[in-house]
Coordinates of C-alpha atoms and ligand atoms in Angstrom, one line a residue:
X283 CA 0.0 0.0 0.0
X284 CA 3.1 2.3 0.5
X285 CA 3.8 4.0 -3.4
X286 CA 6.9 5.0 -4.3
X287 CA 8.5 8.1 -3.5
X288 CA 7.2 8.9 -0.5
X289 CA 9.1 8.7 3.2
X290 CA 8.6 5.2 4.4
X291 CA 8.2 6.5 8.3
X292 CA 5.9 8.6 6.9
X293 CA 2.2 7.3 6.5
X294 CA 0.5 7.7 2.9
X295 CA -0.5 11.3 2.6
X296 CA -4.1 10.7 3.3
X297 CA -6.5 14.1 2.1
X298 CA -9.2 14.2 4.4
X299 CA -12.1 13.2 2.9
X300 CA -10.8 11.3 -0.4
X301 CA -12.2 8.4 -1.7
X302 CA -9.8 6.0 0.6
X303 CA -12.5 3.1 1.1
X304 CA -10.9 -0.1 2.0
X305 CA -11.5 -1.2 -1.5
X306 CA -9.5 1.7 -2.4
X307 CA -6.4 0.7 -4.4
X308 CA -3.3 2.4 -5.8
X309 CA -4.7 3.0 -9.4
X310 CA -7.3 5.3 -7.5
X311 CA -4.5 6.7 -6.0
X312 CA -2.5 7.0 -9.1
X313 CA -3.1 10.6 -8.9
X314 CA -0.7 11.3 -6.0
X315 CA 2.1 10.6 -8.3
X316 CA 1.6 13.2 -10.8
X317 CA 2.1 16.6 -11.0
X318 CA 1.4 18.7 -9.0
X319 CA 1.1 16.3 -6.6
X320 CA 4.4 14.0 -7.3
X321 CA 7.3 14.6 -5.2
X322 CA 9.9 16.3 -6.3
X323 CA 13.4 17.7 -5.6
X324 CA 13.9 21.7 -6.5
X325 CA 16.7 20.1 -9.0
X326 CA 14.0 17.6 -10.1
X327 CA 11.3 21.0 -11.1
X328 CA 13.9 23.1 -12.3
X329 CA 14.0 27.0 -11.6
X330 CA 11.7 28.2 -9.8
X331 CA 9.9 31.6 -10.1
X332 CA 7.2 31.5 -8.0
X333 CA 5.8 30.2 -4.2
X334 CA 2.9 29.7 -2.7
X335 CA 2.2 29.3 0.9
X336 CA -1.7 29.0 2.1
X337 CA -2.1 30.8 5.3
X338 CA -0.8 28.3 7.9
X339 CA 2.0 27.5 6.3
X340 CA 1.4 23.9 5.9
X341 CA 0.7 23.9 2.4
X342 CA 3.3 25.2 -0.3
X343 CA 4.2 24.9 -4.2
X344 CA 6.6 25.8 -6.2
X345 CA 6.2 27.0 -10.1
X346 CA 8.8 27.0 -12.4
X347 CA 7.4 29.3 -15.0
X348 CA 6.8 32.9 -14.6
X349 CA 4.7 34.0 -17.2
X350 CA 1.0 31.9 -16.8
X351 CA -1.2 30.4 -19.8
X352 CA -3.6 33.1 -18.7
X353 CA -5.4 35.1 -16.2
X354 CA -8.5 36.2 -15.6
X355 CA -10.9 37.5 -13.1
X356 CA -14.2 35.6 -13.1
X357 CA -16.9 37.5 -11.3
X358 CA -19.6 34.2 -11.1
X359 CA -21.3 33.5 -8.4
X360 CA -19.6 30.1 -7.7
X361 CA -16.1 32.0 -7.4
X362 CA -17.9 34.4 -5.3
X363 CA -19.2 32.3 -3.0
X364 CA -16.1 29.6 -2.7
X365 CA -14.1 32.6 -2.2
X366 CA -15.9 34.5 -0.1
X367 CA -14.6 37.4 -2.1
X368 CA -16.2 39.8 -4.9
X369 CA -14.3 38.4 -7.8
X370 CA -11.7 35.3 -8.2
X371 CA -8.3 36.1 -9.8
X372 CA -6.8 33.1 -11.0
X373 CA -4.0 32.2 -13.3
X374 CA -3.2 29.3 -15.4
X375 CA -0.6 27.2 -15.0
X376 CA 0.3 23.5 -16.6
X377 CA 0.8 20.8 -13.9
X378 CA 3.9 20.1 -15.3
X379 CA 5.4 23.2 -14.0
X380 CA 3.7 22.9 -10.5
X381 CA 4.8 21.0 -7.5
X382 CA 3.2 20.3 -3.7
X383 CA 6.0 20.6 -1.3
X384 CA 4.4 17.7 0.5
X385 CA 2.9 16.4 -2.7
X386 CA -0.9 15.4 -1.7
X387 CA -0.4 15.2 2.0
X388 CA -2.4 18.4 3.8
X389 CA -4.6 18.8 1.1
X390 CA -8.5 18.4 0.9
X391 CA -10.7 18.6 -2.1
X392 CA -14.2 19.0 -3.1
X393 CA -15.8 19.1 -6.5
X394 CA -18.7 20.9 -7.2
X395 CA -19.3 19.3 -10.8
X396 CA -19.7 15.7 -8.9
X397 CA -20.5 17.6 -5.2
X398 CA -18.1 15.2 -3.9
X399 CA -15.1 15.4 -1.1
X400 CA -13.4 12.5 -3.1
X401 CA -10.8 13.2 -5.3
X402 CA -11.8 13.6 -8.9
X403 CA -11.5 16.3 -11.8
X404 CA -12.6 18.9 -12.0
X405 CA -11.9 19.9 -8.4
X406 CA -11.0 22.9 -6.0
X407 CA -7.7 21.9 -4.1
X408 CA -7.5 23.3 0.0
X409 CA -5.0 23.1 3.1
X410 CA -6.5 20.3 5.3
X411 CA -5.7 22.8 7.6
X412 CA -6.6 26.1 7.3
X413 CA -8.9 25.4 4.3
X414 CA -7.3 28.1 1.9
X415 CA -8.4 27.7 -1.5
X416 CA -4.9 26.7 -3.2
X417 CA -6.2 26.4 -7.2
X418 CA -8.9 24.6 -8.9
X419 CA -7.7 21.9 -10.7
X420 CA -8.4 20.6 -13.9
X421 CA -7.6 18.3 -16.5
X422 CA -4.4 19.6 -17.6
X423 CA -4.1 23.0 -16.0
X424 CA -4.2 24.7 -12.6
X425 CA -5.8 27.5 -11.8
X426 CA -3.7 29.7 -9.1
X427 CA -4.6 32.2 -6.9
X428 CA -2.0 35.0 -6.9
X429 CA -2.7 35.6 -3.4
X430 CA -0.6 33.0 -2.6
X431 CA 2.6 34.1 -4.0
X432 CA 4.9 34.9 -1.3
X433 CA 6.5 37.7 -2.5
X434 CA 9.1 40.2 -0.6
X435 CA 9.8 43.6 -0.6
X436 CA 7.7 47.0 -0.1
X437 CA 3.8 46.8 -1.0
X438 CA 4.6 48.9 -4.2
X439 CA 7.5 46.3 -5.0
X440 CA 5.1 43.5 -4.5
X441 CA 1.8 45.2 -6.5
X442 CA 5.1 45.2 -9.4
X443 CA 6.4 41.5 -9.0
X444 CA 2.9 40.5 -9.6
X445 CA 2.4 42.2 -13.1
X446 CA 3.2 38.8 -14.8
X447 CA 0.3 37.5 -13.6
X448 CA -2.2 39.6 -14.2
X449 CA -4.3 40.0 -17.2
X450 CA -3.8 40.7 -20.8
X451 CA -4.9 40.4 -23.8
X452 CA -3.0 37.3 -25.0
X453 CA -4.3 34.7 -23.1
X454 CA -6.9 31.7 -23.9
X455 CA -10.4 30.8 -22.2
X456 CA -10.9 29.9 -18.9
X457 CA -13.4 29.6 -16.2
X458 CA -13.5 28.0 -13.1
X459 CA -12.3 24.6 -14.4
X460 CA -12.8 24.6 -18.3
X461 CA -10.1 25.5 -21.1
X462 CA -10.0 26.1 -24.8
X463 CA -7.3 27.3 -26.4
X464 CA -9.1 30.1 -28.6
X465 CA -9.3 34.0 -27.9
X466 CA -8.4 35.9 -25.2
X467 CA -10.3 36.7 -21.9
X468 CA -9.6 39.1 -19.1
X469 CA -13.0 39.7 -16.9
X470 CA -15.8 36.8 -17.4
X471 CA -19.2 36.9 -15.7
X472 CA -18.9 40.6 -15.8
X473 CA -23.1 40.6 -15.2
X474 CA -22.6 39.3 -11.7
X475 CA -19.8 41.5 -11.0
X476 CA -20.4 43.1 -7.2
X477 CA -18.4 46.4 -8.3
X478 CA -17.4 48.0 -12.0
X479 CA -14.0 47.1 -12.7
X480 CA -12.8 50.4 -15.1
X481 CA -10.2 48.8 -16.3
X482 CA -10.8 49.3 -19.9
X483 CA -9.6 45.0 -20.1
X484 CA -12.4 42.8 -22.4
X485 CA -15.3 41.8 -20.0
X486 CA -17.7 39.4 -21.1
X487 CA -21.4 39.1 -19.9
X488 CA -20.9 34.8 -19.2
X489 CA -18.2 32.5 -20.8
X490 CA -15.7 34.1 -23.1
X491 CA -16.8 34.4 -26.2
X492 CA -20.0 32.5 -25.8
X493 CA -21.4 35.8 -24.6
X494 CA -22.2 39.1 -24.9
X495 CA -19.4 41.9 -24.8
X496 CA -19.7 44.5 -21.9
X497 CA -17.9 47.5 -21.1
X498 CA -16.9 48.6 -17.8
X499 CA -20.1 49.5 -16.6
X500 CA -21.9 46.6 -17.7
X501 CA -23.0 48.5 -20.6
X502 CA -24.1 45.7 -23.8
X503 CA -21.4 46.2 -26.7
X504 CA -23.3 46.3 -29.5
X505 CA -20.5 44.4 -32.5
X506 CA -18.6 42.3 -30.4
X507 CA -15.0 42.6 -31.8
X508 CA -14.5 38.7 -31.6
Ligands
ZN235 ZN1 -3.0 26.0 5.6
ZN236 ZN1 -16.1 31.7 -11.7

């Protein structure tokens, strides 16, 4: 029952809450050795650009890319209410260039496409502990919370260091745990925004491109450029 790569005086990292039935076997559990969750050495990730740490401490990752696939704020409800927060600024990372620290052990999960604790894809990712949000995971990509990035310097120097992850215009479509690779997105579910963003970045009404174009007031654009 022990996997590879994992202290042997340590138990199996064991989420709370995964699907760890007795029948449970190590095929379920073949997720633990992938990225992000695979153990790795710095050497083994490469160079690293970026850490996260959630709030307690106990959970932290390494990336080894700076730029992100994407970013985007997505002002839906679901972000709004998982984060407890008037918008969700995530960015978009493969799990190829993402690794746990721990690898799985600390983290919890729950899925609101199966409304499950266990373990499966599309899921939101959490310290066991303090219950941060860490990233919604999906298929092939994470989705990041800046927030996270432990980051040094003045408040001004920090607001800078962040730039790379913020929004642009070249980017691809994301929300919440889907991807394409067409178009660009930089505010989605701009109708259930809490507050106007005037940040003169594309906001879309729903989904990227499968909606209408609004400005920063909400306002209908009438020819959608894309
Ligand atoms: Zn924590
Ligand atoms: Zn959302």
């Amino acid at each position: 029952m022990s996997p590879m790569g994992f202290q042997p005086e340590e138990p199996l990292p064991c989420p709370a809450f995964t699907n760890r039935t007795p029948e449970s076997t190590l095929k379920d559990e073949e997720w633990k050795h992938r990225s992000p969750y695979t153990m790795q050495t710095e050497a083994e990730l490469g160079p690293i650009k970026w850490r996260g740490k959630c709030l307690c401490g106990k959970v932290t990752y390494a990336l080894k890319r700076e730029k992100p696939l994407n970013a985007k704020y997505c002002h839906c409800r679901g972000c709004q209410v998982a984060h407890g927060a008037p918008l969700q600024w995530a960015v978009i990372f493969h799990k190829n260039d993402m690794s746990f620290i721990n690898g799985s052990s600390g983290l919890v999960f729950y899925s609101s496409t199966h409304q499950s604790q266990e373990y499966g894809l599309p899921t939101k990712v959490y310290c066991e502990n303090c219950r941060t949000p860490i990233m919604d995971e999906g298929r092939n990509v994470c989705l990041i919370f800046p927030q996270l990035m432990e980051l040094e310097g003045s408040s001004d120097e920090q607001r800078q260091k962040r730039e790379p992850l913020k929004p642009t215009y070249v980017s691809a479509m994301v929300h919440c745990v889907g991807f394409t690779d067409s178009s660009c997105s930089c505010h989605i579910f701009y109708e259930t925004r809490t507050t106007d963003i005037p940040d003169g970045l594309p906001k879309w009404r729903g989904m990227e491109n499968a909606s209408d174009r609004l400005d920063d007031q909400g306002n209908q654009i009438d020819s959608p450029s894309r």
